[in-house]
Every structure is written in structure tokens, then in C-alpha cells.
């Protein structure tokens, strides 16, 4: 059913991925009325539906650890709270480390994670092999593991949040592209779209890799650029894939986890493609084959069933942009998650709610404001896959 664009809204959220739908739900739950979510395609059709679905708290940045932990709690309760099965698999995250410098850095990260109540720990190479017996241990020096990390189906999470938000009165307008944001001085007056105009005083930018253009419409510079990443799903394997942890060869960023009776695999391309290009490159399969031979030769004969390409939304320091525009207080942004947006979606939805309502979030996100780049205060996240 086609939903018409309402003439006005208290808050317009641009982007119908995990960030947008979660923020809409939590705002509506808090009693905010007349919320409109505008999505240029279908809900979840951007980066969210192409994500690997990993859920973890293993980060090098305290705020990211807390956002991941908060979201994991929501995902664990999702089937009960939102009546939606996420196909949640709690098999842990295993980072494989092949040099002493990375091992030392991960030891520090694990110490930080444990100080924040997480179950992360360092492992020996033999312990890592016991958890993920398909790997080759050649060249490895250590590993890091959290048994409580997990993975799930991103599309289901979007559906669950969207359904709950609709039940609380949120309007979702799909196949509608934002073309301008009308401002005067420090005030927002409305949003112009391909389906007409909607009056509003508050806009939330949750447009993922497309956020820089949305920011420009409001006179806010959001340094977010796209990075293409490929994913492949294998044919069924002859062992219980669900028992394997989400395994990541940290140096190469080659990773895999269970997907139905097979495996989902991902890795960077040989040369980064930083443009809005979702075409799959056959050369990537050759690269994937090399990485499989290097780290998981036991999987060399497993057939590839399907694959796709999606976009990371990258910032210069691989950390998110979350905050309120300094010169335009009605413009709130949550973008630039650099590959870990889906796993932080529920928690960031809560943060966006609080920023919109002018109250303190559960975690201090001031260090993630876009102004950090003006101050040259990069906040680098090490654990980027």
C-alpha cells in the first residue's frame, strides 16, 4: 500500500535502515507523535539488508563497547519484546591475530572490555583452533574471543522495529527521496521530497552512506563516504556450522560465520572501491579463494551459492558520527558507523531519542560529534572488519 506524505511532522527521520526504524520506535515509545520516516527505497534495503549481521562488544573504543553491549541486550530480548525471530546464533566472535603488535593491542582492548563487564578474553593459538577447527594456525600468535557475541538476520530486526513503530503511530513513506531541507538561520522549516513537501522543525539524518548529501542540504558537513564490500554464502557444509564462532582473520579482514547450513563469508577487495557501486566484481571471488586457501584451506572445496555487494559508510577515523548540529539544533545525525552500524542500531536508536528530547543518553556520545574533525581530535576505532 502506498502511504502519502503527510503535510507535517514533529520529527522527520531520513533513512529506513536499522538506525532510522530503531530511532522511530524509541521516540514513539516515549510519547512523541507525528513521526515520519522517509526511505528512498524499501525499509532496510540499503546497507542494513546487506550486512553480515554480526553482534559484538569487542571494540577498542569505550563508547563502541557500551553501544554494542546495550544493543546485544535488545537483540537477545527481541523475540519476546517485538514478536520477531532474528535467527540469533550466540556462537561468539573470534579474532585471529598474526603479529605481536596486534596481540598486544588486543590485550589492552580485552582489558578495557572486561572493565566494562564484558566476557572477552585472550586465547592461545591452540585454543582458537579448538573453537574454529577449520582454520589453519600458520603464522598465528594469539586470538581474542567473547563467547557472548553473536549474529542474526538484519532484515528481521528492521521488520520488528518497523512493525512496533507503526503500531505506535509512526508513518513510513517508502520510495520517496529527500531533495532538500528548508532552513533559515538556525531553524529547520521542512523537508522537500520527490513526493512533495513536509513541514517539520526536526530532522534526523540516518541515511548511512548517503548521509553526506543529506547533511549538505542542511549546511552540515558529514564526512561520510561509501566503501563497497562483498559477501558470499556457501553451499551447505558437512559439519554443524552453527558451532563455529564468527571468525575473523584480523590482518586480512577475511571472516565467516554460519548461515543456515552453510557459511557466510566476507573480505575486502584488493583495491578499495569508494563509490556508490553495488556491482559485484568477479575478481573478488579470486581474492576470496586466496584468503580461504591461506586461512581456511579445509573449506577450499566448499561451493559458493550466492553473493552480493553492499556499502560501508566510512568516516576518516572509522568511528561513528552521532550528535546535534552545532548551528542547527533541529538537525540530529547518526551515521558513519564504518561497518558496525547494524550491531549498534538499537542502542543508537535510544541515543537519538534522547538527543531529540534534550536529555542525557545512557552513554556519553559527545566525543562522536562531527566537530571532532574540526578540532583534529580523531577517535580511531581499531577493531574494524
mmCIF file of C-alpha atoms in Angstrom:
data_model
loop_
_atom_site.group_PDB
_atom_site.id
_atom_site.type_symbol
_atom_site.label_atom_id
_atom_site.label_comp_id
_atom_site.label_asym_id
_atom_site.label_seq_id
_atom_site.Cartn_x
_atom_site.Cartn_y
_atom_site.Cartn_z
ATOM 1 C CA UNK A 1 0.000 0.000 0.000
ATOM 2 C CA UNK A 2 1.319 3.445 -0.964
ATOM 3 C CA UNK A 3 1.477 5.804 2.013
ATOM 4 C CA UNK A 4 1.067 9.506 1.138
ATOM 5 C CA UNK A 5 3.484 12.064 2.540
ATOM 6 C CA UNK A 6 1.834 13.845 5.489
ATOM 7 C CA UNK A 7 1.787 17.674 5.342
ATOM 8 C CA UNK A 8 3.716 17.976 8.611
ATOM 9 C CA UNK A 9 5.581 16.024 11.252
ATOM 10 C CA UNK A 10 7.112 16.647 14.641
ATOM 11 C CA UNK A 11 10.239 14.762 13.540
ATOM 12 C CA UNK A 12 11.296 13.575 10.088
ATOM 13 C CA UNK A 13 13.769 10.687 10.056
ATOM 14 C CA UNK A 14 15.672 10.274 6.791
ATOM 15 C CA UNK A 15 16.647 6.642 6.251
ATOM 16 C CA UNK A 16 14.709 3.428 6.836
ATOM 17 C CA UNK A 17 17.561 1.143 7.882
ATOM 18 C CA UNK A 18 18.216 -0.125 11.385
ATOM 19 C CA UNK A 19 19.110 3.354 12.710
ATOM 20 C CA UNK A 20 16.023 5.029 11.343
ATOM 21 C CA UNK A 21 13.486 2.414 12.398
ATOM 22 C CA UNK A 22 15.005 1.980 15.869
ATOM 23 C CA UNK A 23 15.042 5.729 16.479
ATOM 24 C CA UNK A 24 11.434 5.978 15.278
ATOM 25 C CA UNK A 25 10.347 3.211 17.634
ATOM 26 C CA UNK A 26 12.037 4.621 20.723
ATOM 27 C CA UNK A 27 10.757 8.131 20.031
ATOM 28 C CA UNK A 28 7.208 6.852 19.612
ATOM 29 C CA UNK A 29 7.538 4.699 22.718
ATOM 30 C CA UNK A 30 8.456 7.867 24.615
ATOM 31 C CA UNK A 31 5.220 9.522 23.549
ATOM 32 C CA UNK A 32 6.382 11.567 20.553
ATOM 33 C CA UNK A 33 3.619 11.805 17.961
ATOM 34 C CA UNK A 34 3.610 12.570 14.232
ATOM 35 C CA UNK A 35 6.933 10.893 13.430
ATOM 36 C CA UNK A 36 7.610 10.298 9.737
ATOM 37 C CA UNK A 37 10.358 8.052 8.360
ATOM 38 C CA UNK A 38 11.318 8.719 4.730
ATOM 39 C CA UNK A 39 13.089 5.945 2.825
ATOM 40 C CA UNK A 40 14.311 6.378 -0.763
ATOM 41 C CA UNK A 41 13.705 2.674 -1.498
ATOM 42 C CA UNK A 42 12.247 -0.027 0.774
ATOM 43 C CA UNK A 43 12.853 -0.280 4.508
ATOM 44 C CA UNK A 44 16.180 -1.952 5.199
ATOM 45 C CA UNK A 45 17.119 -2.060 1.521
ATOM 46 C CA UNK A 46 20.319 -0.032 1.917
ATOM 47 C CA UNK A 47 23.335 -1.202 3.872
ATOM 48 C CA UNK A 48 21.314 -2.942 6.588
ATOM 49 C CA UNK A 49 19.956 -5.749 4.430
ATOM 50 C CA UNK A 50 23.422 -6.370 3.003
ATOM 51 C CA UNK A 51 25.157 -6.554 6.376
ATOM 52 C CA UNK A 52 26.743 -9.723 7.755
ATOM 53 C CA UNK A 53 24.582 -9.436 10.876
ATOM 54 C CA UNK A 54 27.393 -9.652 13.437
ATOM 55 C CA UNK A 55 26.734 -8.536 17.015
ATOM 56 C CA UNK A 56 29.740 -7.856 19.232
ATOM 57 C CA UNK A 57 31.207 -5.819 22.048
ATOM 58 C CA UNK A 58 34.840 -6.381 21.074
ATOM 59 C CA UNK A 59 35.972 -2.851 20.270
ATOM 60 C CA UNK A 60 38.870 -0.611 21.185
ATOM 61 C CA UNK A 61 36.658 2.414 21.966
ATOM 62 C CA UNK A 62 34.716 2.542 25.242
ATOM 63 C CA UNK A 63 31.641 4.109 23.667
ATOM 64 C CA UNK A 64 31.501 1.431 20.974
ATOM 65 C CA UNK A 65 31.761 -1.293 23.611
ATOM 66 C CA UNK A 66 28.844 0.200 25.523
ATOM 67 C CA UNK A 67 26.727 0.702 22.406
ATOM 68 C CA UNK A 68 27.387 -2.889 21.345
ATOM 69 C CA UNK A 69 26.562 -4.280 24.792
ATOM 70 C CA UNK A 70 23.330 -2.300 25.041
ATOM 71 C CA UNK A 71 22.240 -3.438 21.584
ATOM 72 C CA UNK A 72 23.067 -7.075 22.315
ATOM 73 C CA UNK A 73 20.678 -6.978 25.274
ATOM 74 C CA UNK A 74 17.938 -5.702 22.984
ATOM 75 C CA UNK A 75 18.647 -8.302 20.319
ATOM 76 C CA UNK A 76 18.527 -11.085 22.928
ATOM 77 C CA UNK A 77 15.074 -9.928 24.049
ATOM 78 C CA UNK A 78 13.845 -9.243 20.525
ATOM 79 C CA UNK A 79 11.737 -12.360 20.059
ATOM 80 C CA UNK A 80 9.852 -11.556 23.275
ATOM 81 C CA UNK A 81 9.678 -7.765 23.072
ATOM 82 C CA UNK A 82 8.991 -7.465 19.333
ATOM 83 C CA UNK A 83 7.472 -10.866 18.491
ATOM 84 C CA UNK A 84 10.110 -11.324 15.794
ATOM 85 C CA UNK A 85 12.560 -14.205 15.407
ATOM 86 C CA UNK A 86 16.006 -12.882 14.470
ATOM 87 C CA UNK A 87 17.615 -16.307 13.942
ATOM 88 C CA UNK A 88 20.024 -15.278 16.692
ATOM 89 C CA UNK A 89 23.107 -17.502 16.973
ATOM 90 C CA UNK A 90 25.262 -16.914 20.048
ATOM 91 C CA UNK A 91 28.493 -18.568 18.981
ATOM 92 C CA UNK A 92 30.899 -15.797 19.926
ATOM 93 C CA UNK A 93 33.382 -13.708 17.955
ATOM 94 C CA UNK A 94 36.916 -14.979 17.415
ATOM 95 C CA UNK A 95 39.647 -12.592 16.230
ATOM 96 C CA UNK A 96 42.748 -14.332 14.849
ATOM 97 C CA UNK A 97 45.999 -12.390 15.323
ATOM 98 C CA UNK A 98 49.191 -12.969 13.370
ATOM 99 C CA UNK A 99 51.633 -10.464 14.890
ATOM 100 C CA UNK A 100 52.779 -9.382 18.316
ATOM 101 C CA UNK A 101 51.773 -5.741 17.909
ATOM 102 C CA UNK A 102 48.131 -6.627 17.220
ATOM 103 C CA UNK A 103 48.174 -9.181 20.028
ATOM 104 C CA UNK A 104 49.396 -6.542 22.483
ATOM 105 C CA UNK A 105 46.746 -4.068 21.303
ATOM 106 C CA UNK A 106 44.016 -6.689 21.649
ATOM 107 C CA UNK A 107 45.214 -7.489 25.148
ATOM 108 C CA UNK A 108 44.664 -3.845 26.067
ATOM 109 C CA UNK A 109 41.284 -3.861 24.350
ATOM 110 C CA UNK A 110 40.226 -7.018 26.192
ATOM 111 C CA UNK A 111 41.228 -5.432 29.493
ATOM 112 C CA UNK A 112 39.041 -2.413 28.659
ATOM 113 C CA UNK A 113 36.140 -4.629 27.586
ATOM 114 C CA UNK A 114 36.358 -6.681 30.788
ATOM 115 C CA UNK A 115 36.425 -3.499 32.893
ATOM 116 C CA UNK A 116 33.065 -2.676 31.299
ATOM 117 C CA UNK A 117 31.553 -6.039 32.228
ATOM 118 C CA UNK A 118 32.230 -7.987 29.047
ATOM 119 C CA UNK A 119 33.372 -11.619 28.849
ATOM 120 C CA UNK A 120 36.200 -11.105 26.366
ATOM 121 C CA UNK A 121 39.445 -12.975 26.846
ATOM 122 C CA UNK A 122 42.708 -13.712 25.075
ATOM 123 C CA UNK A 123 43.290 -17.213 23.748
ATOM 124 C CA UNK A 124 46.276 -19.264 22.722
ATOM 125 C CA UNK A 125 46.521 -20.393 19.117
ATOM 126 C CA UNK A 126 45.592 -23.950 20.082
ATOM 127 C CA UNK A 127 42.510 -22.711 21.962
ATOM 128 C CA UNK A 128 41.455 -20.724 18.902
ATOM 129 C CA UNK A 129 41.853 -23.794 16.701
ATOM 130 C CA UNK A 130 39.727 -25.820 19.090
ATOM 131 C CA UNK A 131 36.912 -23.277 18.746
ATOM 132 C CA UNK A 132 37.252 -22.935 14.962
ATOM 133 C CA UNK A 133 38.831 -26.185 13.721
ATOM 134 C CA UNK A 134 38.514 -25.229 10.033
ATOM 135 C CA UNK A 135 41.265 -22.617 10.355
ATOM 136 C CA UNK A 136 44.935 -23.008 9.592
ATOM 137 C CA UNK A 137 47.018 -21.770 12.529
ATOM 138 C CA UNK A 138 50.024 -20.979 10.330
ATOM 139 C CA UNK A 139 51.513 -17.633 11.366
ATOM 140 C CA UNK A 140 49.083 -17.002 14.198
ATOM 141 C CA UNK A 141 50.393 -15.794 17.564
ATOM 142 C CA UNK A 142 47.185 -15.321 19.596
ATOM 143 C CA UNK A 143 43.440 -14.741 19.415
ATOM 144 C CA UNK A 144 40.701 -12.830 21.211
ATOM 145 C CA UNK A 145 37.260 -14.242 21.947
ATOM 146 C CA UNK A 146 33.961 -13.279 23.543
ATOM 147 C CA UNK A 147 31.505 -16.187 23.835
ATOM 148 C CA UNK A 148 28.527 -13.831 24.249
ATOM 149 C CA UNK A 149 28.934 -12.152 20.860
ATOM 150 C CA UNK A 150 26.505 -13.354 18.202
ATOM 151 C CA UNK A 151 24.992 -12.848 14.761
ATOM 152 C CA UNK A 152 21.443 -12.620 13.420
ATOM 153 C CA UNK A 153 19.313 -11.634 10.416
ATOM 154 C CA UNK A 154 19.339 -7.843 9.823
ATOM 155 C CA UNK A 155 16.143 -7.730 7.762
ATOM 156 C CA UNK A 156 14.193 -9.314 10.615
ATOM 157 C CA UNK A 157 15.398 -6.650 13.047
ATOM 158 C CA UNK A 158 14.267 -3.865 10.714
ATOM 159 C CA UNK A 159 10.882 -5.547 10.280
ATOM 160 C CA UNK A 160 10.407 -5.962 14.022
ATOM 161 C CA UNK A 161 11.236 -2.362 14.863
ATOM 162 C CA UNK A 162 9.158 -1.016 11.960
ATOM 163 C CA UNK A 163 6.091 -3.052 12.898
ATOM 164 C CA UNK A 164 6.302 -1.933 16.530
ATOM 165 C CA UNK A 165 6.798 1.678 15.444
ATOM 166 C CA UNK A 166 3.784 1.563 13.117
ATOM 167 C CA UNK A 167 1.695 0.220 15.972
ATOM 168 C CA UNK A 168 2.676 3.330 17.923
ATOM 169 C CA UNK A 169 1.664 5.675 15.120
ATOM 170 C CA UNK A 170 4.861 6.174 13.118
ATOM 171 C CA UNK A 171 4.345 6.814 9.390
ATOM 172 C CA UNK A 172 6.755 5.188 6.943
ATOM 173 C CA UNK A 173 6.930 6.709 3.465
ATOM 174 C CA UNK A 174 8.906 4.482 1.111
ATOM 175 C CA UNK A 175 10.153 5.012 -2.457
ATOM 176 C CA UNK A 176 10.500 8.675 -1.577
ATOM 177 C CA UNK A 177 13.739 10.602 -1.941
ATOM 178 C CA UNK A 178 14.665 13.710 0.004
ATOM 179 C CA UNK A 179 15.791 16.512 -2.316
ATOM 180 C CA UNK A 180 16.211 19.438 0.087
ATOM 181 C CA UNK A 181 15.972 20.552 3.687
ATOM 182 C CA UNK A 182 14.481 24.010 4.118
ATOM 183 C CA UNK A 183 16.268 26.123 6.728
ATOM 184 C CA UNK A 184 16.500 29.749 7.818
ATOM 185 C CA UNK A 185 19.288 30.710 10.161
ATOM 186 C CA UNK A 186 19.299 28.165 12.989
ATOM 187 C CA UNK A 187 15.837 26.770 12.266
ATOM 188 C CA UNK A 188 14.513 23.926 10.112
ATOM 189 C CA UNK A 189 11.209 24.572 8.401
ATOM 190 C CA UNK A 190 10.654 21.487 6.321
ATOM 191 C CA UNK A 191 11.857 18.741 4.025
ATOM 192 C CA UNK A 192 11.334 18.627 0.269
ATOM 193 C CA UNK A 193 10.924 15.209 -1.341
ATOM 194 C CA UNK A 194 10.007 13.604 -4.627
ATOM 195 C CA UNK A 195 6.503 13.180 -3.187
ATOM 196 C CA UNK A 196 6.090 16.770 -2.034
ATOM 197 C CA UNK A 197 6.981 18.863 0.995
ATOM 198 C CA UNK A 198 6.564 18.139 4.684
ATOM 199 C CA UNK A 199 6.764 20.804 7.348
ATOM 200 C CA UNK A 200 8.916 19.984 10.369
ATOM 201 C CA UNK A 201 11.293 21.578 12.834
ATOM 202 C CA UNK A 202 13.402 18.474 13.498
ATOM 203 C CA UNK A 203 15.273 16.171 11.119
ATOM 204 C CA UNK A 204 17.232 13.031 11.955
ATOM 205 C CA UNK A 205 19.813 12.006 9.383
ATOM 206 C CA UNK A 206 20.124 8.210 9.445
ATOM 207 C CA UNK A 207 20.892 7.877 5.748
ATOM 208 C CA UNK A 208 24.012 5.733 6.040
ATOM 209 C CA UNK A 209 26.418 6.010 3.127
ATOM 210 C CA UNK A 210 24.206 8.694 1.576
ATOM 211 C CA UNK A 211 24.410 10.978 4.627
ATOM 212 C CA UNK A 212 26.946 13.466 3.279
ATOM 213 C CA UNK A 213 24.463 14.670 0.680
ATOM 214 C CA UNK A 214 21.693 14.956 3.277
ATOM 215 C CA UNK A 215 23.992 16.966 5.511
ATOM 216 C CA UNK A 216 24.847 19.327 2.670
ATOM 217 C CA UNK A 217 21.148 20.100 2.244
ATOM 218 C CA UNK A 218 21.138 21.386 5.829
ATOM 219 C CA UNK A 219 24.537 23.059 5.628
ATOM 220 C CA UNK A 220 26.106 20.396 7.868
ATOM 221 C CA UNK A 221 29.299 18.692 6.720
ATOM 222 C CA UNK A 222 29.140 14.955 7.455
ATOM 223 C CA UNK A 223 32.384 13.360 6.199
ATOM 224 C CA UNK A 224 30.849 10.019 5.239
ATOM 225 C CA UNK A 225 31.963 8.157 2.123
ATOM 226 C CA UNK A 226 30.866 4.778 0.693
ATOM 227 C CA UNK A 227 33.107 1.719 0.637
ATOM 228 C CA UNK A 228 31.971 -1.347 -1.306
ATOM 229 C CA UNK A 229 32.211 -4.697 0.452
ATOM 230 C CA UNK A 230 31.316 -8.161 -0.894
ATOM 231 C CA UNK A 231 29.678 -11.087 0.870
ATOM 232 C CA UNK A 232 29.216 -14.672 -0.312
ATOM 233 C CA UNK A 233 27.122 -17.534 1.050
ATOM 234 C CA UNK A 234 28.344 -21.078 0.522
ATOM 235 C CA UNK A 235 26.512 -24.256 -0.286
ATOM 236 C CA UNK A 236 25.709 -26.480 2.734
ATOM 237 C CA UNK A 237 28.739 -27.848 4.565
ATOM 238 C CA UNK A 238 29.162 -31.342 6.019
ATOM 239 C CA UNK A 239 29.526 -30.174 9.633
ATOM 240 C CA UNK A 240 27.471 -28.138 12.101
ATOM 241 C CA UNK A 241 28.359 -24.614 11.012
ATOM 242 C CA UNK A 242 26.425 -23.059 13.921
ATOM 243 C CA UNK A 243 29.063 -24.361 16.322
ATOM 244 C CA UNK A 244 31.724 -22.179 14.707
ATOM 245 C CA UNK A 245 32.254 -18.714 16.156
ATOM 246 C CA UNK A 246 32.111 -15.668 13.937
ATOM 247 C CA UNK A 247 35.771 -15.991 12.929
ATOM 248 C CA UNK A 248 37.854 -13.053 11.681
ATOM 249 C CA UNK A 249 41.399 -13.142 10.355
ATOM 250 C CA UNK A 250 42.216 -9.661 11.635
ATOM 251 C CA UNK A 251 45.104 -8.750 9.311
ATOM 252 C CA UNK A 252 43.204 -9.601 6.116
ATOM 253 C CA UNK A 253 39.647 -8.938 7.429
ATOM 254 C CA UNK A 254 38.547 -12.276 5.945
ATOM 255 C CA UNK A 255 35.644 -13.565 8.050
ATOM 256 C CA UNK A 256 32.989 -16.246 8.137
ATOM 257 C CA UNK A 257 30.042 -17.385 10.234
ATOM 258 C CA UNK A 258 27.205 -19.878 9.934
ATOM 259 C CA UNK A 259 24.368 -19.127 7.544
ATOM 260 C CA UNK A 260 21.623 -21.757 7.509
ATOM 261 C CA UNK A 261 23.512 -24.992 6.712
ATOM 262 C CA UNK A 262 26.403 -23.180 5.063
ATOM 263 C CA UNK A 263 28.696 -20.246 5.769
ATOM 264 C CA UNK A 264 28.576 -16.533 5.081
ATOM 265 C CA UNK A 265 31.989 -15.164 4.068
ATOM 266 C CA UNK A 266 33.293 -11.652 3.588
ATOM 267 C CA UNK A 267 36.538 -9.832 2.863
ATOM 268 C CA UNK A 268 37.798 -6.556 1.379
ATOM 269 C CA UNK A 269 38.621 -6.190 -2.274
ATOM 270 C CA UNK A 270 42.254 -5.978 -3.392
ATOM 271 C CA UNK A 271 41.696 -2.283 -4.090
ATOM 272 C CA UNK A 272 39.001 -0.316 -2.280
ATOM 273 C CA UNK A 273 36.080 0.946 -4.350
ATOM 274 C CA UNK A 274 34.886 4.122 -2.648
ATOM 275 C CA UNK A 275 31.850 4.969 -4.723
ATOM 276 C CA UNK A 276 28.146 4.148 -4.922
ATOM 277 C CA UNK A 277 28.768 0.966 -6.854
ATOM 278 C CA UNK A 278 26.881 -2.184 -5.878
ATOM 279 C CA UNK A 279 28.003 -4.286 -8.832
ATOM 280 C CA UNK A 280 29.733 -7.486 -7.777
ATOM 281 C CA UNK A 281 33.255 -7.841 -9.134
ATOM 282 C CA UNK A 282 34.173 -11.385 -10.288
ATOM 283 C CA UNK A 283 37.782 -10.638 -9.329
ATOM 284 C CA UNK A 284 36.692 -10.560 -5.695
ATOM 285 C CA UNK A 285 35.950 -14.284 -5.822
ATOM 286 C CA UNK A 286 39.568 -14.883 -6.813
ATOM 287 C CA UNK A 287 40.651 -12.812 -3.822
ATOM 288 C CA UNK A 288 38.279 -14.742 -1.563
ATOM 289 C CA UNK A 289 39.710 -18.026 -2.848
ATOM 290 C CA UNK A 290 43.219 -16.822 -1.935
ATOM 291 C CA UNK A 291 42.123 -15.916 1.584
ATOM 292 C CA UNK A 292 40.344 -19.236 2.039
ATOM 293 C CA UNK A 293 43.473 -21.090 0.935
ATOM 294 C CA UNK A 294 45.568 -19.024 3.341
ATOM 295 C CA UNK A 295 43.459 -19.258 6.494
ATOM 296 C CA UNK A 296 40.830 -21.975 5.968
ATOM 297 C CA UNK A 297 42.163 -24.456 3.391
ATOM 298 C CA UNK A 298 39.767 -27.047 4.831
ATOM 299 C CA UNK A 299 36.980 -25.012 3.193
ATOM 300 C CA UNK A 300 38.643 -24.872 -0.207
ATOM 301 C CA UNK A 301 36.191 -27.267 -1.831
ATOM 302 C CA UNK A 302 33.032 -25.636 -0.474
ATOM 303 C CA UNK A 303 30.900 -24.211 -3.283
ATOM 304 C CA UNK A 304 29.636 -20.628 -3.396
ATOM 305 C CA UNK A 305 25.874 -20.428 -3.665
ATOM 306 C CA UNK A 306 25.165 -16.689 -3.905
ATOM 307 C CA UNK A 307 26.680 -13.335 -3.112
ATOM 308 C CA UNK A 308 26.140 -9.596 -3.099
ATOM 309 C CA UNK A 309 27.820 -6.254 -2.535
ATOM 310 C CA UNK A 310 26.890 -3.580 -0.017
ATOM 311 C CA UNK A 311 28.233 -0.271 1.225
ATOM 312 C CA UNK A 312 30.064 0.614 4.402
ATOM 313 C CA UNK A 313 29.511 4.238 5.497
ATOM 314 C CA UNK A 314 33.031 5.319 6.398
ATOM 315 C CA UNK A 315 34.429 8.280 8.319
ATOM 316 C CA UNK A 316 38.102 9.315 8.409
ATOM 317 C CA UNK A 317 38.692 7.623 11.793
ATOM 318 C CA UNK A 318 36.336 4.640 11.298
ATOM 319 C CA UNK A 319 34.111 5.828 14.106
ATOM 320 C CA UNK A 320 30.505 6.960 14.042
ATOM 321 C CA UNK A 321 29.061 10.437 13.801
ATOM 322 C CA UNK A 322 26.389 10.935 16.455
ATOM 323 C CA UNK A 323 25.192 14.309 17.645
ATOM 324 C CA UNK A 324 23.269 17.507 17.095
ATOM 325 C CA UNK A 325 24.452 20.093 14.556
ATOM 326 C CA UNK A 326 26.093 22.976 16.402
ATOM 327 C CA UNK A 327 24.491 25.711 14.292
ATOM 328 C CA UNK A 328 21.215 23.885 13.561
ATOM 329 C CA UNK A 329 19.831 22.345 16.778
ATOM 330 C CA UNK A 330 16.917 20.720 14.978
ATOM 331 C CA UNK A 331 19.301 18.537 12.922
ATOM 332 C CA UNK A 332 20.392 15.296 14.608
ATOM 333 C CA UNK A 333 22.708 12.830 12.884
ATOM 334 C CA UNK A 334 23.571 9.158 13.431
ATOM 335 C CA UNK A 335 25.729 7.855 10.633
ATOM 336 C CA UNK A 336 29.243 6.869 9.545
ATOM 337 C CA UNK A 337 29.430 3.619 11.517
ATOM 338 C CA UNK A 338 32.143 2.210 9.250
ATOM 339 C CA UNK A 339 30.879 -1.365 9.219
ATOM 340 C CA UNK A 340 29.472 -1.739 12.734
ATOM 341 C CA UNK A 341 26.200 0.151 12.363
ATOM 342 C CA UNK A 342 23.774 -2.742 12.400
ATOM 343 C CA UNK A 343 25.082 -4.145 15.668
ATOM 344 C CA UNK A 344 24.785 -0.726 17.333
ATOM 345 C CA UNK A 345 21.401 0.144 15.855
ATOM 346 C CA UNK A 346 19.102 -0.428 18.846
ATOM 347 C CA UNK A 347 21.360 1.454 21.273
ATOM 348 C CA UNK A 348 21.870 4.330 18.844
ATOM 349 C CA UNK A 349 18.106 4.485 18.394
ATOM 350 C CA UNK A 350 17.847 5.154 22.124
ATOM 351 C CA UNK A 351 20.589 7.778 21.924
ATOM 352 C CA UNK A 352 18.860 9.567 19.046
ATOM 353 C CA UNK A 353 15.625 9.586 21.031
ATOM 354 C CA UNK A 354 17.387 11.276 23.933
ATOM 355 C CA UNK A 355 19.140 13.822 21.718
ATOM 356 C CA UNK A 356 15.793 14.723 20.152
ATOM 357 C CA UNK A 357 14.182 15.071 23.585
ATOM 358 C CA UNK A 358 17.064 17.067 25.043
ATOM 359 C CA UNK A 359 18.052 14.584 27.700
ATOM 360 C CA UNK A 360 21.283 12.800 28.524
ATOM 361 C CA UNK A 361 21.727 9.402 26.780
ATOM 362 C CA UNK A 362 22.835 6.304 28.698
ATOM 363 C CA UNK A 363 26.328 6.792 27.242
ATOM 364 C CA UNK A 364 28.252 9.988 26.557
ATOM 365 C CA UNK A 365 28.441 10.370 22.774
ATOM 366 C CA UNK A 366 29.860 13.892 22.742
ATOM 367 C CA UNK A 367 33.193 12.526 21.517
ATOM 368 C CA UNK A 368 31.442 11.249 18.371
ATOM 369 C CA UNK A 369 30.218 14.654 17.227
ATOM 370 C CA UNK A 370 31.321 15.845 13.811
ATOM 371 C CA UNK A 371 33.124 18.778 15.451
ATOM 372 C CA UNK A 372 35.949 16.409 16.428
ATOM 373 C CA UNK A 373 37.272 16.685 12.899
ATOM 374 C CA UNK A 374 37.360 20.491 13.122
ATOM 375 C CA UNK A 375 39.392 20.112 16.318
ATOM 376 C CA UNK A 376 41.559 17.420 14.679
ATOM 377 C CA UNK A 377 40.645 15.077 17.527
ATOM 378 C CA UNK A 378 40.376 11.772 15.669
ATOM 379 C CA UNK A 379 38.796 8.962 17.639
ATOM 380 C CA UNK A 380 40.186 5.904 15.892
ATOM 381 C CA UNK A 381 38.461 2.533 16.244
ATOM 382 C CA UNK A 382 40.924 -0.338 15.826
ATOM 383 C CA UNK A 383 38.524 -3.270 15.632
ATOM 384 C CA UNK A 384 37.105 -2.554 12.180
ATOM 385 C CA UNK A 385 36.402 -5.508 9.897
#
